[in-house]
Amino acid sequence: MHHTVYLDANATTQVLPAALAAATRMMETQFGNASSSHSHGLAARAVLDRARATAAQVLGAGDGHVVFTSGATEGIQTAVLSALCAIRARRARGEATGHLLVYGATEHKAVPQALAHWNEVLGLGLEPRALPVNPEGLPDLHTLALWLPDTALLCTMAANNETGVVTDLAAIERLLAAAHSCALWLVDGVQALGKLPLDLQRTRIDYAAFSGHKLHAPKGVGMLYVRRGAPFTPLMAGGGQEGGLRSGTENMPGIAALGAVLQALRKGQTFANHATLHGYREQLVASLRSAFPTIEFNVPLASSLPTTLNFSVPGLPSKTLMDVFDAAGLRVSAGSACSAAQSAPSHVLQAMGLDAQQAATAVRLSIGLLADARLVDAACEAIARCGQALGMAQSPSAADTARAQAQVSTWAGADASWDAAAFTLQWDELDAFLQTHPRARLVDLRERAEQQAGGGIAHGSRTAISAPASELGPQIPAWCAPGSAPVVLLCRSGNRSLKVAQWLHGQGHTAVRHLHGGLALRPRPA
Ligand code: PLP
């Protein structure tokens, strides 16, 4: 059993201990409502004010507002709603506004979805239009210049969550100035916070959205910068909190935690600095190149955040690589966490001109600002193990994987009378099952490279039989022959084991169970 190494910081991060302590304090002792006039309320208000002052310093907000929100998605909605209401008002006054809502083709989905949603809800009939990016992921400034005279709202991101590509916001600002554009400008600053210098007061950015959980604060808190004088329409109306800009009792544990993170950022002692992060990236790049000699990086390293690597190993589907990484304890992702849930090919890589095949091999590795030498050494060691495992196991080709996937989907749905619950074991039921069925055997359905990278599975005195799912069928395996002992099927997430259980059940083998959640939900020894 190897230690796990979390390398998916662009999806979310662990909470900074000081932030956890601040949140706990707000729940245990300083739990007053920041709007109450008694001392408990005043104490909470002081924390709120301090967090806002720190945020303003970190963002360089100047005389702009910082509004605490539930996260970047809410900040983006608020900015889009505000901008669209202002555009509507300008139109009503007979002013020319332009009819385009321009957004970068690689924006996080929150942006185009919010544009489409509010445009529809408000019945404005404006045209959301994706600004193409070049093969390096940078917005096509020539096209933007052509579109600017018709642009009412421009949405760009400071840094991309899937690739780490950093947008040249100053170049965009110069274009806006040259065009004498009166477009409103929203910047998604989520991945830039703490990683790129921000001095928003020196820009003409109207709105900038940020999220706490990408930077070691908890989920459910974020902030929106609003330039002084920028139009504003609250998304939430009610008790008038946040100066009427965002009603609802403040999320004080979250805000206090975010305040602690921003304080740490301001002091500059807690988090890794740029130079250190560059060193870590070099180390990770070297270990990836040595483990996977044919590796290709999907964006130029020079123009991306030092915390993000997006790469492909030709011929190796990202699913295969991620399964092996997961087995070795490395938590990485194939693009954004949202698209992982939908298993859609990355719109970001496709916008950059990668074909669907290339996009299907992409893996994202991202470190947070709490990364240290130990984490990076452990990551490199695990990467080397994955390289060896895939080499030894003769990594499955794309064709092998496609065949295995077809195989698995034929198994699914094979049996209409299937009652999955009756064949599912939870981890806390496993010992009782094994006691009742002393001859029962564990079967490890993970692919050979996963088994190699993570080691075999043992539970008590039992060692699991190795039976990679892609090598099964059409004959029933010997360990499930008629009259054999019951089997408990196991894989990484419980997906393959469920399908194989269903298939075996369809073949008349009822003494089969699968472990719900697979190794991912295996209880860790205390
Ligand atoms: N924008 C970017 C670039 C992101 O990476 C994310 C994270 O998912 C979001 C917006 C949405 O942030 P939140 O989870 O705070 O709503």
XYZ file of C-alpha atoms and ligand atoms in Angstrom:
542
model
C 0.000 0.000 0.000
C 1.529 3.311 -1.101
C 0.791 6.777 0.197
C -1.589 8.807 -1.875
C -0.405 11.942 -3.641
C -3.072 14.477 -4.501
C -2.256 16.164 -7.824
C -5.650 17.572 -8.758
C -5.466 21.018 -7.173
C -7.215 22.708 -10.097
C -10.325 20.687 -9.209
C -10.154 21.502 -5.528
C -7.687 21.667 -2.665
C -7.293 20.589 0.924
C -8.130 23.231 3.527
C -5.196 25.155 5.021
C -4.906 24.326 8.772
C -5.159 28.034 9.687
C -8.320 28.280 7.583
C -9.785 25.206 9.242
C -9.037 26.712 12.656
C -10.664 30.003 11.630
C -13.785 28.212 10.370
C -14.025 26.095 13.512
C -13.728 29.180 15.678
C -16.641 30.775 13.833
C -18.800 27.723 14.418
C -17.826 27.031 18.013
C -17.421 30.388 19.684
C -17.744 33.349 17.322
C -21.009 32.099 15.909
C -22.836 35.417 16.044
C -24.793 36.781 13.112
C -22.698 39.571 11.609
C -25.839 41.728 11.403
C -26.639 41.461 15.137
C -25.836 44.477 17.248
C -24.834 42.568 20.400
C -21.265 41.601 21.122
C -21.470 38.216 19.410
C -22.644 39.982 16.270
C -19.927 42.626 16.531
C -17.251 39.957 16.844
C -18.486 38.238 13.688
C -18.718 41.588 11.885
C -15.088 42.315 12.779
C -14.000 39.032 11.175
C -16.084 39.823 8.096
C -14.652 43.322 7.742
C -11.120 42.075 8.208
C -11.547 39.339 5.600
C -12.878 41.892 3.129
C -10.003 44.285 3.798
C -7.468 41.491 3.268
C -9.237 40.402 0.090
C -9.145 43.967 -1.219
C -5.401 44.115 -0.568
C -4.669 40.773 -2.225
C -6.779 41.625 -5.262
C -5.610 45.218 -5.471
C -9.290 46.157 -5.430
C -8.656 49.840 -4.707
C -12.002 51.569 -4.324
C -13.855 48.676 -5.983
C -16.098 46.311 -4.035
C -15.347 42.801 -2.876
C -18.568 40.820 -2.428
C -18.441 37.443 -0.714
C -20.319 34.778 -2.645
C -20.789 31.019 -2.517
C -18.101 30.517 -5.152
C -17.026 31.534 -8.615
C -20.146 30.179 -10.288
C -22.237 32.602 -8.249
C -19.796 35.439 -8.899
C -20.036 34.764 -12.628
C -23.860 34.702 -12.519
C -23.929 37.971 -10.619
C -21.568 39.657 -13.060
C -23.444 38.359 -16.100
C -26.813 39.384 -14.664
C -25.451 42.826 -13.785
C -23.948 43.309 -17.235
C -27.060 42.136 -19.080
C -29.351 44.369 -17.020
C -27.069 47.305 -17.799
C -27.077 46.441 -21.504
C -30.872 46.289 -21.422
C -31.028 49.701 -19.753
C -28.588 51.188 -22.281
C -30.709 49.841 -25.095
C -33.875 51.239 -23.516
C -32.180 54.656 -23.488
C -31.490 54.221 -27.183
C -27.710 53.864 -26.744
C -25.773 51.561 -29.061
C -24.491 48.562 -27.089
C -23.458 45.921 -29.572
C -25.256 42.607 -29.678
C -22.420 40.180 -28.923
C -21.678 38.409 -25.658
C -18.131 37.306 -26.419
C -16.448 34.603 -24.333
C -13.223 32.690 -24.768
C -13.745 29.269 -26.320
C -11.800 27.679 -23.442
C -13.746 29.336 -20.610
C -15.045 27.224 -17.765
C -18.617 26.123 -18.593
C -19.977 28.434 -15.908
C -19.372 31.381 -18.260
C -21.082 30.324 -21.517
C -23.860 28.629 -19.551
C -24.513 31.763 -17.498
C -24.528 33.900 -20.663
C -27.009 31.606 -22.402
C -29.166 31.265 -19.301
C -29.527 34.959 -18.409
C -29.837 36.005 -22.050
C -32.779 33.613 -22.272
C -34.332 34.448 -18.899
C -34.187 38.174 -19.618
C -35.369 37.627 -23.192
C -32.662 39.918 -24.572
C -31.948 38.117 -27.833
C -28.223 38.932 -27.642
C -25.759 36.564 -29.283
C -23.292 34.592 -27.140
C -20.262 33.948 -29.357
C -17.134 31.903 -28.599
C -13.861 33.641 -29.336
C -11.503 31.107 -30.952
C -8.140 30.330 -29.386
C -4.919 29.460 -31.178
C -3.206 26.027 -30.858
C -1.447 27.337 -27.752
C -4.760 28.092 -26.068
C -4.479 31.895 -26.321
C -7.453 33.986 -27.487
C -7.327 35.073 -31.109
C -6.813 38.805 -30.664
C -7.218 39.560 -34.345
C -10.757 38.151 -34.293
C -11.480 39.899 -31.013
C -10.475 43.239 -32.542
C -12.919 42.615 -35.389
C -15.728 41.727 -33.009
C -15.189 44.484 -30.436
C -17.317 47.162 -32.127
C -20.314 44.816 -31.743
C -19.401 43.494 -28.297
C -21.605 44.360 -25.335
C -19.937 42.033 -22.812
C -16.538 40.359 -22.974
C -15.677 37.351 -20.779
C -12.119 36.104 -20.533
C -10.241 33.949 -18.052
C -6.985 34.863 -16.340
C -5.701 31.274 -16.450
C -7.259 28.106 -17.754
C -8.223 25.339 -15.358
C -7.486 22.445 -17.725
C -4.265 23.610 -19.317
C -2.946 26.354 -17.052
C -2.616 28.664 -20.092
C -2.263 32.257 -18.893
C -4.195 34.862 -20.864
C -2.466 38.136 -21.713
C -5.098 40.378 -20.121
C -2.984 43.493 -20.738
C -3.074 42.813 -24.493
C -6.875 42.507 -24.330
C -7.063 45.741 -22.380
C -5.011 47.490 -25.071
C -7.431 46.222 -27.727
C -10.417 47.490 -25.741
C -8.774 50.892 -25.411
C -7.816 51.060 -29.088
C -11.399 50.245 -30.082
C -12.812 52.806 -27.598
C -15.013 49.913 -26.588
C -17.687 50.432 -23.965
C -18.121 46.666 -23.542
C -18.337 45.429 -19.970
C -15.513 43.026 -19.073
C -15.713 39.983 -16.816
C -12.592 38.040 -15.887
C -12.692 34.563 -14.385
C -9.806 34.837 -11.966
C -10.282 31.462 -10.251
C -7.055 29.789 -11.304
C -4.988 32.954 -11.098
C -5.575 33.768 -7.442
C -2.340 33.296 -5.520
C -0.484 32.256 -8.666
C -0.375 35.445 -10.739
C 0.012 39.028 -9.564
C -3.355 40.802 -9.450
C -3.806 44.524 -9.217
C -7.353 44.928 -10.383
C -7.585 48.658 -9.663
C -4.995 49.266 -12.374
C -7.106 47.507 -15.003
C -10.403 48.319 -16.668
C -11.810 44.952 -15.648
C -15.396 45.439 -14.411
C -15.940 42.111 -12.668
C -13.592 39.350 -11.503
C -14.813 36.113 -9.914
C -12.825 33.952 -7.484
C -13.383 30.701 -5.636
C -12.128 29.742 -2.168
C -11.857 26.007 -2.623
C -9.293 26.257 -5.403
C -6.970 27.951 -2.952
C -7.101 25.983 0.299
C -10.312 27.523 1.658
C -13.451 25.353 1.952
C -16.036 24.800 -0.750
C -19.011 27.149 -0.746
C -17.186 30.458 -0.437
C -15.824 32.815 -3.049
C -15.669 36.457 -3.941
C -16.547 38.830 -6.707
C -14.611 42.000 -7.422
C -16.756 44.795 -8.845
C -15.035 47.897 -10.189
C -16.303 51.103 -8.625
C -18.997 52.451 -10.933
C -19.564 49.142 -12.744
C -23.281 48.353 -13.075
C -24.589 45.970 -10.437
C -27.792 43.996 -10.031
C -27.966 41.677 -7.018
C -28.558 38.027 -7.764
C -29.939 37.542 -4.265
C -32.353 40.000 -2.691
C -33.363 39.858 0.953
C -31.997 41.148 4.228
C -29.530 43.530 2.617
C -26.314 41.829 3.713
C -23.061 42.672 1.888
C -24.244 46.261 1.580
C -27.299 45.059 -0.319
C -25.139 43.525 -3.048
C -25.728 39.952 -1.915
C -28.397 39.162 0.637
C -28.457 36.132 2.869
C -26.775 35.587 6.218
C -23.057 35.518 5.549
C -21.249 32.179 5.416
C -18.997 33.203 8.285
C -17.062 29.920 8.668
C -16.251 30.033 4.952
C -15.458 33.745 4.898
C -13.236 33.505 7.983
C -11.406 30.564 6.386
C -10.954 32.426 3.110
C -9.764 35.419 5.117
C -7.117 33.231 6.772
C -5.942 31.966 3.381
C -5.750 35.489 1.978
C -3.863 36.621 5.066
C -1.354 33.819 4.538
C -1.059 34.792 0.896
C -0.445 38.408 1.825
C 2.243 37.547 4.351
C 3.920 35.307 1.828
C 5.326 32.682 4.191
C 2.890 29.794 3.924
C 2.661 29.056 0.235
C 5.253 28.021 -2.289
C 6.502 30.917 -4.397
C 6.721 31.068 -8.163
C 10.367 30.003 -8.383
C 9.786 27.019 -6.117
C 6.728 25.985 -8.124
C 8.747 26.211 -11.348
C 11.349 23.919 -9.779
C 8.634 21.423 -8.839
C 7.266 21.502 -12.344
C 10.703 20.808 -13.835
C 11.074 17.839 -11.528
C 7.637 16.493 -12.457
C 8.263 17.045 -16.171
C 11.582 15.174 -15.959
C 9.999 12.230 -14.180
C 7.108 12.096 -16.656
C 9.508 12.181 -19.609
C 11.543 9.389 -18.142
C 8.488 7.240 -17.302
C 6.757 7.908 -20.635
C 9.385 8.713 -23.284
C 6.788 9.460 -25.971
C 4.909 11.971 -23.786
C 3.621 15.164 -25.397
C 2.730 18.274 -23.454
C -0.483 19.756 -24.795
C 0.397 23.397 -24.139
C 3.748 25.211 -24.126
C 5.083 25.210 -20.577
C 6.380 28.765 -20.936
C 2.916 30.288 -21.261
C 1.165 28.245 -18.583
C 0.936 28.262 -14.803
C 3.764 26.350 -13.129
C 1.115 24.447 -11.170
C -0.577 22.768 -14.140
C 0.639 20.126 -16.605
C -1.575 18.831 -19.384
C -0.083 15.956 -21.343
C -0.813 12.932 -23.491
C 0.968 9.642 -23.962
C 0.157 8.753 -27.573
C -1.823 5.543 -27.894
C -2.687 5.470 -24.205
C -6.271 6.565 -23.467
C -6.456 8.952 -20.514
C -8.789 6.523 -18.736
C -6.111 3.811 -18.790
C -3.419 6.165 -17.561
C -5.660 7.561 -14.835
C -6.624 4.115 -13.601
C -2.951 3.206 -13.290
C -2.130 6.536 -11.633
C -4.996 6.026 -9.187
C -3.743 2.526 -8.380
C -0.318 4.014 -7.633
C -1.981 6.543 -5.311
C -1.701 9.496 -7.709
C -4.886 11.543 -7.995
C -4.937 13.300 -11.354
C -7.708 14.045 -13.815
C -8.533 14.063 -17.500
C -9.494 17.707 -17.903
C -11.884 19.426 -15.546
C -13.645 17.666 -12.701
C -17.015 18.707 -14.157
C -16.273 17.081 -17.515
C -14.888 14.004 -15.712
C -18.363 13.559 -14.256
C -19.874 13.827 -17.732
C -16.972 11.954 -19.408
C -17.203 14.336 -22.377
C -14.095 15.069 -24.456
C -12.468 18.298 -23.304
C -13.957 21.358 -25.026
C -10.793 23.224 -24.077
C -8.428 20.921 -25.962
C -10.803 20.683 -28.890
C -10.976 24.479 -29.071
C -7.175 24.425 -29.317
C -7.440 22.208 -32.362
C -6.632 18.815 -30.839
C -8.774 16.153 -32.468
C -11.125 14.037 -30.356
C -8.571 11.184 -30.347
C -5.832 13.437 -28.933
C -8.226 15.011 -26.450
C -9.147 11.494 -25.301
C -5.562 10.851 -24.213
C -5.104 14.066 -22.214
C -4.296 13.983 -18.521
C -4.111 16.984 -16.217
C -1.787 17.079 -13.259
C -2.067 20.111 -10.993
C -0.346 21.007 -7.752
C -1.511 23.502 -5.160
C 0.361 26.264 -3.398
C 0.896 23.990 -0.400
C 2.977 21.605 -2.511
C 6.354 20.839 -0.981
C 9.457 18.834 -1.853
C 8.090 15.725 -0.127
C 4.903 15.753 -2.168
C 6.801 16.256 -5.406
C 9.336 13.504 -4.577
C 6.495 11.111 -3.744
C 4.736 12.075 -6.983
C 7.880 11.429 -9.038
C 8.401 8.074 -7.389
C 4.797 7.057 -8.113
C 5.087 8.305 -11.705
C 8.150 6.094 -12.180
C 6.188 3.138 -10.788
C 3.371 3.813 -13.263
C 5.821 3.992 -16.147
C 7.280 0.646 -15.157
C 3.873 -0.933 -14.613
C 2.610 0.157 -18.012
C 5.854 -0.962 -19.652
C 5.822 -4.370 -17.970
C 2.163 -4.959 -18.542
C 2.555 -4.030 -22.209
C 0.176 -1.156 -22.010
C -3.111 -1.786 -23.745
C -3.393 -0.027 -27.081
C -6.340 2.210 -27.898
C -7.788 -0.753 -29.830
C -7.438 -3.063 -26.805
C -9.129 -0.518 -24.613
C -11.965 -0.002 -27.070
C -12.455 -3.771 -27.208
C -12.455 -3.999 -23.422
C -14.978 -1.196 -23.185
C -17.219 -2.852 -25.756
C -16.873 -6.060 -23.788
C -17.900 -4.388 -20.553
C -20.880 -2.668 -22.136
C -22.104 -5.961 -23.620
C -22.035 -7.421 -20.142
C -24.146 -4.590 -18.805
C -27.843 -4.979 -19.427
C -27.401 -8.654 -20.257
C -29.890 -9.668 -17.665
C -33.263 -7.999 -17.231
C -34.088 -9.768 -13.961
C -30.944 -8.395 -12.348
C -31.365 -6.937 -8.903
C -28.060 -5.174 -8.323
C -28.666 -4.605 -4.614
C -28.821 -8.343 -3.951
C -25.342 -8.772 -5.424
C -23.736 -5.727 -3.882
C -21.631 -5.767 -0.751
C -20.610 -2.690 1.195
C -17.120 -2.712 2.666
C -18.534 -2.898 6.196
C -20.413 -6.062 5.222
C -17.382 -7.811 3.755
C -16.029 -9.439 6.924
C -19.411 -10.878 7.863
C -19.824 -12.234 4.327
C -16.386 -13.864 4.423
C -17.170 -15.400 7.802
C -20.415 -16.865 6.522
C -18.648 -18.042 3.362
C -15.211 -19.164 4.521
C -14.348 -20.547 1.068
C -15.258 -17.301 -0.682
C -12.569 -15.796 -2.871
C -11.707 -12.225 -3.731
C -11.225 -11.441 -7.409
C -9.260 -8.384 -8.536
C -10.682 -7.186 -11.865
C -8.254 -4.306 -12.358
C -6.020 -4.282 -15.389
C -2.524 -5.729 -15.058
C -0.837 -2.326 -15.096
C -3.077 -1.131 -12.259
C -2.268 -4.218 -10.230
C 1.417 -3.704 -10.961
C 1.377 -0.016 -10.034
C -0.610 -0.367 -6.844
C 0.284 -3.893 -5.769
C -2.153 -6.771 -5.322
C -5.102 -6.774 -2.952
C -5.108 -8.639 0.330
C -7.843 -8.666 2.928
C -7.115 -10.443 6.201
C -5.543 -13.725 5.210
C -7.021 -13.664 1.716
C -5.144 -12.559 -1.373
C -7.265 -11.632 -4.343
C -7.087 -13.659 -7.558
C -5.920 -11.515 -10.458
C -8.476 -11.458 -13.301
C -8.272 -8.280 -15.416
C -11.755 -7.431 -16.686
C -10.595 -6.914 -20.274
C -9.287 -10.492 -20.399
C -12.579 -12.087 -19.320
C -15.106 -13.828 -21.528
C -16.634 -15.221 -23.498
C -16.008 -18.397 -21.412
C -16.821 -18.352 -17.733
C -13.529 -18.177 -15.801
C -12.456 -21.209 -13.763
C -12.924 -19.374 -10.447
C -16.590 -19.121 -11.248
C -17.160 -22.571 -12.674
C -20.334 -24.374 -11.513
C -20.004 -25.531 -7.933
C -17.090 -23.204 -7.115
C -16.942 -21.113 -3.957
C -18.654 -17.717 -3.879
C -16.622 -14.832 -5.261
C -16.365 -11.195 -4.277
C -15.421 -9.000 -7.226
C -13.308 -5.897 -6.745
C -12.035 -3.088 -8.928
C -10.995 0.540 -8.582
C -14.390 2.241 -8.375
C -16.971 -0.542 -8.351
C -17.908 0.029 -11.971
C -16.255 -2.930 -13.614
C -17.085 -5.246 -10.712
C -20.778 -4.355 -10.997
C -20.820 -5.121 -14.709
C -18.912 -8.390 -14.388
C -21.204 -9.438 -11.518
C -24.180 -8.771 -13.745
C -22.650 -10.731 -16.591
C -21.829 -13.716 -14.370
C -25.283 -13.590 -12.850
C -26.747 -13.629 -16.361
C -24.768 -16.819 -16.976
C -26.443 -18.425 -13.976
C -23.760 -17.773 -11.358
C -25.561 -16.475 -8.364
C -22.825 -16.882 -5.757
C -21.300 -13.611 -6.916
C -20.983 -10.321 -5.084
C -19.338 -7.060 -6.035
C -17.851 -4.531 -3.659
C -19.623 -1.201 -3.900
C -17.234 1.703 -4.540
C -14.268 -0.605 -5.096
C -10.872 0.250 -3.679
C -11.770 3.953 -3.698
C -14.155 3.388 -0.768
C -12.001 0.868 1.073
C -11.782 1.959 4.706
C -8.262 3.092 5.581
C -6.641 1.429 8.575
C -7.041 3.727 11.595
N -13.925 28.972 -13.244
C -12.843 28.174 -13.261
C -11.689 28.510 -14.145
C -12.819 27.030 -12.467
O -11.755 26.235 -12.483
C -13.938 26.744 -11.642
C -13.946 25.510 -10.852
O -14.654 24.585 -11.057
C -15.035 27.614 -11.641
C -14.986 28.714 -12.464
C -16.254 27.375 -10.770
O -15.930 27.671 -9.440
P -16.859 27.261 -8.191
O -16.612 25.822 -7.967
O -16.364 28.093 -7.054
O -18.251 27.603 -8.522
